[in-house]
Short mmCIF file of C-alpha atoms in Angstrom, two decimals:
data_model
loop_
_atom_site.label_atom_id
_atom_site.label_comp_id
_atom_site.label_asym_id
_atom_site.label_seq_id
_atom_site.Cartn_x
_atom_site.Cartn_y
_atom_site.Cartn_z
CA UNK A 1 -15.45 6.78 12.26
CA UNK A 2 -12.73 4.25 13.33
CA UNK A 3 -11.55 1.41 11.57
CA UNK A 4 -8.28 -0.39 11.40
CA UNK A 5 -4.83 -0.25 9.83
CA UNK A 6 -5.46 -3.38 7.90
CA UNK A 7 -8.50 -1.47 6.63
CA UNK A 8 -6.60 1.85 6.14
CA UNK A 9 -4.06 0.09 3.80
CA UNK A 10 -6.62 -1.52 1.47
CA UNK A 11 -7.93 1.64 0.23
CA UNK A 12 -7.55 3.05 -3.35
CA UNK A 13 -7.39 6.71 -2.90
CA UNK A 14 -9.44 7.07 -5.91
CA UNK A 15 -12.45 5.67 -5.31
CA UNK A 16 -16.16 7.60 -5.44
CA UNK A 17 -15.76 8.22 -1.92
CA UNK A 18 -12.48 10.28 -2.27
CA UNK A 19 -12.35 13.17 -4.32
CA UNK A 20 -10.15 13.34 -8.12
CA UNK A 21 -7.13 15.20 -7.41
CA UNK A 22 -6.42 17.89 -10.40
CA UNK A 23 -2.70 16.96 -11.21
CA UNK A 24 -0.85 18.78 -13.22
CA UNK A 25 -0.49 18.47 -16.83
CA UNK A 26 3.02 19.11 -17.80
CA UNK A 27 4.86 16.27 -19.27
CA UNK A 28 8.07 17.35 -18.21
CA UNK A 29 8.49 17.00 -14.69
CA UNK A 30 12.10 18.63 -13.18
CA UNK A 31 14.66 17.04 -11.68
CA UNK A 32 17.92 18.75 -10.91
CA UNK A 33 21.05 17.38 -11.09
CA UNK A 34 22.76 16.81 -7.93
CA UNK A 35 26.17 17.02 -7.96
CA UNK A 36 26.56 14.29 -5.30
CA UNK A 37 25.05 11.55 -7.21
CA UNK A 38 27.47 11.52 -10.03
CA UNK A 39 29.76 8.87 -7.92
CA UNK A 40 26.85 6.23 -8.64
CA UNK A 41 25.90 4.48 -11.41
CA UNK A 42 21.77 3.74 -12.89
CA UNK A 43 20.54 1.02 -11.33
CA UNK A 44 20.44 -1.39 -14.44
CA UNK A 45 20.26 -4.95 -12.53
CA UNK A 46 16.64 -5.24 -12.19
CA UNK A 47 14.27 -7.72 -11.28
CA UNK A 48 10.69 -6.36 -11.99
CA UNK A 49 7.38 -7.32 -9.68
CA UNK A 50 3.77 -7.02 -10.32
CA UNK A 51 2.03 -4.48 -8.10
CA UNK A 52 -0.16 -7.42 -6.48
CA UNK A 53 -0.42 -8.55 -3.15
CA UNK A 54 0.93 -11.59 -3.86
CA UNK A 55 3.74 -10.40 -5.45
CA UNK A 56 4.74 -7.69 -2.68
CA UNK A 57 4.69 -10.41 -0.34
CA UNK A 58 6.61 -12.66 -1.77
CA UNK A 59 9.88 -9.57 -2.53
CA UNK A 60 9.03 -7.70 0.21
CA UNK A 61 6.68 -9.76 2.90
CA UNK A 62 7.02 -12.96 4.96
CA UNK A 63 6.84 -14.80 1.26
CA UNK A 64 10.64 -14.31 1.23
CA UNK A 65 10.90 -16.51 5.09
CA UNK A 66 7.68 -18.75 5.38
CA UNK A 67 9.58 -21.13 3.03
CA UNK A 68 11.70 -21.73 6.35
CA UNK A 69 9.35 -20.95 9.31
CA UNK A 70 6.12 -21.37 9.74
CA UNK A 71 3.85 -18.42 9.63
CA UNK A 72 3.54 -15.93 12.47
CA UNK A 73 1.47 -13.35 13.83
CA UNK A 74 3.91 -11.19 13.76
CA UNK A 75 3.86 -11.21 9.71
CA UNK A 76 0.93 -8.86 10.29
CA UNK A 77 2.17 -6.80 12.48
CA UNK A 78 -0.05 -3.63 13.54
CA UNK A 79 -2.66 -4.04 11.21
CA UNK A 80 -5.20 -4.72 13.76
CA UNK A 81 -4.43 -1.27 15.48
CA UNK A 82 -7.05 1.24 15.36
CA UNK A 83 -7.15 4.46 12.95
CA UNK A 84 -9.52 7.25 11.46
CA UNK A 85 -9.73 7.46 7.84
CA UNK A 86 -8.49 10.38 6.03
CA UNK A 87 -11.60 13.14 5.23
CA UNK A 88 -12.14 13.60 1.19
CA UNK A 89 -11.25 16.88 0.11
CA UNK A 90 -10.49 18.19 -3.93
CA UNK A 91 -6.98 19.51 -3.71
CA UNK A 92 -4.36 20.42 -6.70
CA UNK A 93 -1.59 18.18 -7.09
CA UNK A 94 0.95 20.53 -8.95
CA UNK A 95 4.01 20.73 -7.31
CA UNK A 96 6.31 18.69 -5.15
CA UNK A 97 5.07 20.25 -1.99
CA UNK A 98 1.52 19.25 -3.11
CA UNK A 99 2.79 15.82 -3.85
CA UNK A 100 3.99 16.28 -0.22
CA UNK A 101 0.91 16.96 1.49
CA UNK A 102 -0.81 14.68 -0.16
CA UNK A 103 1.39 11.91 1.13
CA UNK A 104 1.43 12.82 4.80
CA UNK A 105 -2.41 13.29 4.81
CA UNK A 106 -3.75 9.96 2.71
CA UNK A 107 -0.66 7.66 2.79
CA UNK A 108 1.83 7.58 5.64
CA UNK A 109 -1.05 7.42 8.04
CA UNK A 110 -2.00 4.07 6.16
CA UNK A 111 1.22 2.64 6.61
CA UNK A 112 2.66 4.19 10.11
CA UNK A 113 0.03 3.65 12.03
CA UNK A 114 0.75 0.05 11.87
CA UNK A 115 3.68 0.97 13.80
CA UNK A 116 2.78 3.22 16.74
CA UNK A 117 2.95 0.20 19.52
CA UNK A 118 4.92 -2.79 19.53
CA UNK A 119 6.64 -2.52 17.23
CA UNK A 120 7.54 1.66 17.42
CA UNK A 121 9.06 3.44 15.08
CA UNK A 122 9.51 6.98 14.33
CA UNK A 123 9.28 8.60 10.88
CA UNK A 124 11.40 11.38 10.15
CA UNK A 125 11.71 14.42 7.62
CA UNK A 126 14.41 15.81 5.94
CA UNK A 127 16.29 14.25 8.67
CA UNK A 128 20.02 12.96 7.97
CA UNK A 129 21.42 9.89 8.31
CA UNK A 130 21.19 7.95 12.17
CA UNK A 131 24.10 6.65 13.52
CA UNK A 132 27.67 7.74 12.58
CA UNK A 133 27.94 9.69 9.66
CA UNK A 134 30.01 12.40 7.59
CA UNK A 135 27.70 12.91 5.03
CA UNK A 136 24.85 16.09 4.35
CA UNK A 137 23.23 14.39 1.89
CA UNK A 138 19.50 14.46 2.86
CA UNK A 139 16.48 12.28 2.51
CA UNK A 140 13.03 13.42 2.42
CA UNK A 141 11.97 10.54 4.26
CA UNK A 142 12.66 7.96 6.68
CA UNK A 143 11.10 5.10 9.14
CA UNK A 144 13.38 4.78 12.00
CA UNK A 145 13.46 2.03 14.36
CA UNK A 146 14.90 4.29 18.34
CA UNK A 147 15.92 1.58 19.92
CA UNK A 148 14.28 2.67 23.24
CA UNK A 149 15.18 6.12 22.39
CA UNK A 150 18.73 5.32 21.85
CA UNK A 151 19.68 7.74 19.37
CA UNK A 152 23.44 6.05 19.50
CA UNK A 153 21.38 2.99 18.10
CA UNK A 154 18.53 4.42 15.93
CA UNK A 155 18.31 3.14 12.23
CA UNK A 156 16.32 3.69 9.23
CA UNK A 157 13.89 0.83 8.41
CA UNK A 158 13.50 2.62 5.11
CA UNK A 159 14.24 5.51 3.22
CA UNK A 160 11.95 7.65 0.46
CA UNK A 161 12.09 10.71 -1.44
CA UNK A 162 8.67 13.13 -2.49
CA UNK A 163 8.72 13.99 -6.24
CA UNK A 164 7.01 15.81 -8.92
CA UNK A 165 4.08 14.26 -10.81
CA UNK A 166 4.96 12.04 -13.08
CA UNK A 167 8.82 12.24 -12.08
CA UNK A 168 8.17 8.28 -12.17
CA UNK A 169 8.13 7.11 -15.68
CA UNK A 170 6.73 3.75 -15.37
CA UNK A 171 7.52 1.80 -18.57
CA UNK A 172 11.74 2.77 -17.83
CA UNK A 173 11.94 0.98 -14.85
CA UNK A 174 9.41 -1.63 -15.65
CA UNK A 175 10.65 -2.44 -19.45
CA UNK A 176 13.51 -2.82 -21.37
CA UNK A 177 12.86 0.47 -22.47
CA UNK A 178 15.81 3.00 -22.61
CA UNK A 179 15.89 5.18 -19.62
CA UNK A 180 15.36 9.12 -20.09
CA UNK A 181 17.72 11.28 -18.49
CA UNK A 182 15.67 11.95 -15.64
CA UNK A 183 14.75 8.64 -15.18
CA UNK A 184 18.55 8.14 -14.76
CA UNK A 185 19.27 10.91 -12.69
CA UNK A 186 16.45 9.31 -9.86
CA UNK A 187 17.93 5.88 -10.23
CA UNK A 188 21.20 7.61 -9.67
CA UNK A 189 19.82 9.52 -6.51
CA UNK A 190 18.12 6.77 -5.05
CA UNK A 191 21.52 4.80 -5.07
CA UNK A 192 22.96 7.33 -3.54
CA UNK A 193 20.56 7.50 -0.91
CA UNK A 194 20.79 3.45 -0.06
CA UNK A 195 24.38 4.09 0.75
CA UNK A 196 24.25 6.93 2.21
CA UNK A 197 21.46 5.91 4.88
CA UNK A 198 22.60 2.28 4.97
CA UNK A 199 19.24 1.73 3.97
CA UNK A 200 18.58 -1.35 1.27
CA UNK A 201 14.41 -0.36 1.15
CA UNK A 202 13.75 2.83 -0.87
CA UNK A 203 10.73 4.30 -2.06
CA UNK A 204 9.84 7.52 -4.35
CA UNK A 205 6.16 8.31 -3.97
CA UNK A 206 4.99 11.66 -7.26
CA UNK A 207 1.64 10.84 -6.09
CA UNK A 208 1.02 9.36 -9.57
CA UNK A 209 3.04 6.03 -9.08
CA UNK A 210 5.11 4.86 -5.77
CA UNK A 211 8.17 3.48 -6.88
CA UNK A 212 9.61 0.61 -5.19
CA UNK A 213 13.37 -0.62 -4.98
CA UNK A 214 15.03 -3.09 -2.99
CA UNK A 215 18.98 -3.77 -3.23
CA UNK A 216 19.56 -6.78 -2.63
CA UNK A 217 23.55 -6.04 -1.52
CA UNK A 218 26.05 -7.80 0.15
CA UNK A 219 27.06 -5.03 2.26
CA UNK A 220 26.79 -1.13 1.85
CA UNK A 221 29.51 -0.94 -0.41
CA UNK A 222 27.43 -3.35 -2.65
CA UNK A 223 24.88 -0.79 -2.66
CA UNK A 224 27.09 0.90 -4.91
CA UNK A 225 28.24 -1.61 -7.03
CA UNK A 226 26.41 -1.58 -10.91
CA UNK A 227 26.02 -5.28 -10.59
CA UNK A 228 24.05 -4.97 -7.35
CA UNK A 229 21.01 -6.72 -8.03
CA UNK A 230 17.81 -4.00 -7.65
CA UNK A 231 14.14 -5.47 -6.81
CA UNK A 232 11.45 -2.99 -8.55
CA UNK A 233 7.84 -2.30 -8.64
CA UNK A 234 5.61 0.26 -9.79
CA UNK A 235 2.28 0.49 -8.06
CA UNK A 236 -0.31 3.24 -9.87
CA UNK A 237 -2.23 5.67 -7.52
CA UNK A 238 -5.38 3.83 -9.17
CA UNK A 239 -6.70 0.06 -9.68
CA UNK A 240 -5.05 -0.91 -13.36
CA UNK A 241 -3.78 -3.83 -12.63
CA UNK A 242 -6.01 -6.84 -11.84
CA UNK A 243 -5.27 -8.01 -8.09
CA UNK A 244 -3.37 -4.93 -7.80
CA UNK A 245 -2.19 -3.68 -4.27
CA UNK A 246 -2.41 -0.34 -2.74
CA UNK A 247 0.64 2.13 -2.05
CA UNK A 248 0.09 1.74 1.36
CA UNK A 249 0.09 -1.86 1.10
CA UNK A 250 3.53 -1.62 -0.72
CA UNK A 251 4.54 0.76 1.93
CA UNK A 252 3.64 -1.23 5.00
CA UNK A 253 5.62 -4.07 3.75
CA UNK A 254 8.46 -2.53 2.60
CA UNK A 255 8.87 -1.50 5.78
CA UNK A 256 7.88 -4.51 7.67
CA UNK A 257 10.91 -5.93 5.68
CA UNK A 258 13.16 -3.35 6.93
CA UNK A 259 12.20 -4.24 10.28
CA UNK A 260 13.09 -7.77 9.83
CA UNK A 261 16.38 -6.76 8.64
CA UNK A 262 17.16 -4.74 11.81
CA UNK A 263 15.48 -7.35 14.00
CA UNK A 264 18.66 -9.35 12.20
CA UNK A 265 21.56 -6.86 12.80
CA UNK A 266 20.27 -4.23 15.47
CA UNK A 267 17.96 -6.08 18.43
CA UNK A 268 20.23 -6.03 21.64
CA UNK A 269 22.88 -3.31 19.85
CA UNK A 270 23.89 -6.61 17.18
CA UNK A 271 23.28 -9.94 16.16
CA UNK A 272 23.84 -12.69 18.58
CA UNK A 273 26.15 -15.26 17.58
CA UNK A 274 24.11 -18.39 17.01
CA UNK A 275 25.42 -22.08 16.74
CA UNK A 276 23.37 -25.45 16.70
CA UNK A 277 25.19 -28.69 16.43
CA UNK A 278 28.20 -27.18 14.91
CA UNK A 279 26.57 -24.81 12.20
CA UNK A 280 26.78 -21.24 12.67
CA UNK A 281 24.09 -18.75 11.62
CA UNK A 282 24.70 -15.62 9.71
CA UNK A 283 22.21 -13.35 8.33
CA UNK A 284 21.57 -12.42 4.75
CA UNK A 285 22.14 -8.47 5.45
CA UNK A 286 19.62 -6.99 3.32
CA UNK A 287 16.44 -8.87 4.44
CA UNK A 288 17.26 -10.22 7.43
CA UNK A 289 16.71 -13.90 6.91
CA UNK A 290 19.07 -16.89 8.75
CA UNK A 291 21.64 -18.68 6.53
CA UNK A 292 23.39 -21.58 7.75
CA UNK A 293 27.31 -22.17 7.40
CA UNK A 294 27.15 -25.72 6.28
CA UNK A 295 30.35 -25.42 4.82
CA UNK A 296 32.96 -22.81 4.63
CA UNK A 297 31.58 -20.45 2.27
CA UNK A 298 28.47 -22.33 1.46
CA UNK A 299 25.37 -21.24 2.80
CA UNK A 300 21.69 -22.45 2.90
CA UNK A 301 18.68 -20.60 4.35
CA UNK A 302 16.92 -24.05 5.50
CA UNK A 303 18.45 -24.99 8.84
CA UNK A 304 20.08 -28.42 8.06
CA UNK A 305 18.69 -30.19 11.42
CA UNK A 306 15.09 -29.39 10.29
CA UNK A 307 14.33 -27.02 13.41
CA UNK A 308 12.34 -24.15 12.63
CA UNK A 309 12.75 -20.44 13.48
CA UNK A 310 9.56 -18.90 15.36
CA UNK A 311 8.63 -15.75 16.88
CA UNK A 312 7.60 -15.68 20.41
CA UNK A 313 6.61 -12.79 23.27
CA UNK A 314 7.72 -12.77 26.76
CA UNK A 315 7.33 -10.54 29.84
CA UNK A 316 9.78 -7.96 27.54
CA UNK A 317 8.65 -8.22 24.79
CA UNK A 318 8.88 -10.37 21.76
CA UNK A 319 11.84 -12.32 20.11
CA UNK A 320 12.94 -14.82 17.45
CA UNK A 321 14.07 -18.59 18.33
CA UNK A 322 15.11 -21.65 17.20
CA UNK A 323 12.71 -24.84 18.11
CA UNK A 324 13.08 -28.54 17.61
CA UNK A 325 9.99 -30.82 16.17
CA UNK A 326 8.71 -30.52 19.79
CA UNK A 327 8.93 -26.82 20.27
CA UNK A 328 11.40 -26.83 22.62
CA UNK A 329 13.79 -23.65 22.60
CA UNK A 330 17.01 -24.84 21.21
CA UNK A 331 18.39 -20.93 20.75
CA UNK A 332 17.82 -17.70 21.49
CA UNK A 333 17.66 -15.93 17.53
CA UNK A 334 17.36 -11.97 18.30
CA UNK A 335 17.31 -9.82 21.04
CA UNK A 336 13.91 -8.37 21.67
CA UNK A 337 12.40 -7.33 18.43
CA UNK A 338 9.23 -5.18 19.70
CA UNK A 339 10.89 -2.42 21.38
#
């Protein structure tokens, strides 16, 4: 049977039509210590989300830009792109190479598959970081925009890491509840990882919970900064929340936001330098949205003329732009953004 992305990423993985998967019962899930991580701090500065639609949209989705542009096609990107669904099958869910199987064969294909066209990306495992690097630290996970298979230019749209069951202790990173010891060594790690990968979106999927964080830095050596300011959400394997999205949901949009940030910083090899009537644009460098200079120092994300940012496809692909009242093309925003 085929269906569609969009369709794909609505499912609960839980319903009668999939099978219960046995997890496992311990209550102590492992985490080791890495010896890397002790150069970052726990990620303290949180600002918590509900795992709704709404709510991922607003963090994570076109919520954050449609404030200043009018909505696009492009917001959905992929969903329309056909997909099989998974088969049901009763498999354990004991270990953190079950937790891995069981994200490559009901998840990822929820989520990726919304990005096998325009626009392409390629996920990779256990894979270090793109680009220049001196590190060995390595991810689990990654999305990874090629650039036209330009390894010199490949980047990670986001970042995630496969855990034990119930690694993910939901009320420590969704209340002011003191954080275990293993809850700080993963916010540690996941720190760690941001930098590391250059890579603001991060994810840790136990199969129980995905685990969403977003830091909203500066630059990368913001990422490492204990004041960095962390987006979070925590979105259960089952329905418990009323309105409640689905990982893949989460997923798909947390890397639809990475995307935007590279459309940003990476279409053409870098951001073009953009100036109307005087004002320069700059982009906010962890989501990817336009900020206007309209005084040194002083920023503002509406553009101060009124003209509105808007995504549109040529002969090459697709791109962002500036328009006046009329839709006229005032200035080119991005280099092409689809390939």
């Amino acid at each position: 049977m085929t269906t569609t992305v969009g369709q794909l990423i609505d499912t609960f993985y839980s319903q009668p039509a999939f099978s219960e998967p046995e997890f496992s019962t311990d209550p102590r899930p492992n985490l080791s210590r890495k010896a890397w991580t002790d150069h970052f701090e726990p990620i303290n500065r949180r600002t918590v989300y509900q795992p709704t639609k709404e709510s991922i949209d607003g963090f994570l989705g076109p919520g954050l830009d449609t404030e200043h542009r009018p909505s696009s096609g492009i917001d959905d990107a992929g969903l329309q792109n056909r997909a099989h669904p998974p088969n049901s099958a009763s498999e354990p869910i004991l270990s953190e190479g079950d937790v891995d199987r069981d994200f490559y064969q009901y998840f990822e294909p929820g989520f990726r598959f919304a990005f096998t066209g325009e626009p392409f990306f390629w996920p990779r495992s256990l894979a270090g970081p793109t680009g220049p690097t001196n590190t060995a630290v390595t991810v689990d996970y990654q999305l990874t925009w090629p650039r036209q298979n330009n390894t010199l230019l490949e980047r990670a749209i986001m970042i995630g890491e496969l855990k034990q069951p119930f690694v993910i202790r939901e009320s420590e990173w969704t209340t002011n509840q003191a954080p275990s010891t293993l809850t700080q060594r993963l916010q540690r790690e996941m720190r760690g990882y941001a930098y590391h990968y250059r890579c603001p979106q991060v994810f840790v999927f136990d199969s129980v919970h995905l685990l969403v964080l977003q830091f909203r830095a500066r630059d990368r050596e913001n990422i490492k900064s204990p004041g960095c300011p962390v987006d979070c959400c925590v979105i259960p394997r089952h329905p418990t929340y009323q309105d409640q999205c689905t990982i893949q949901y989460a997923l798909y949009r947390l890397a639809w936001r990475g995307w935007m940030r590279l459309s940003a910083t990476l279409a053409n090899g870098g951001s073009l330098p953009v100036g109307i009537g005087g004002i320069n644009r700059v982009y906010e460098k962890w989501s990817g949205r336009p900020m206007w200079e309209v005084a040194l120092g002083a920023y503002e994300f509406g553009q101060p003329n009124g003209y509105r940012r808007q995504f549109i496809r040529d002969q090459t692909g697709g791109l962002w732009v500036w328009v006046d009242n009329g839709g006229n093309i005032l200035a080119y925003d991005t280099g092409n953004c689809l390939q």
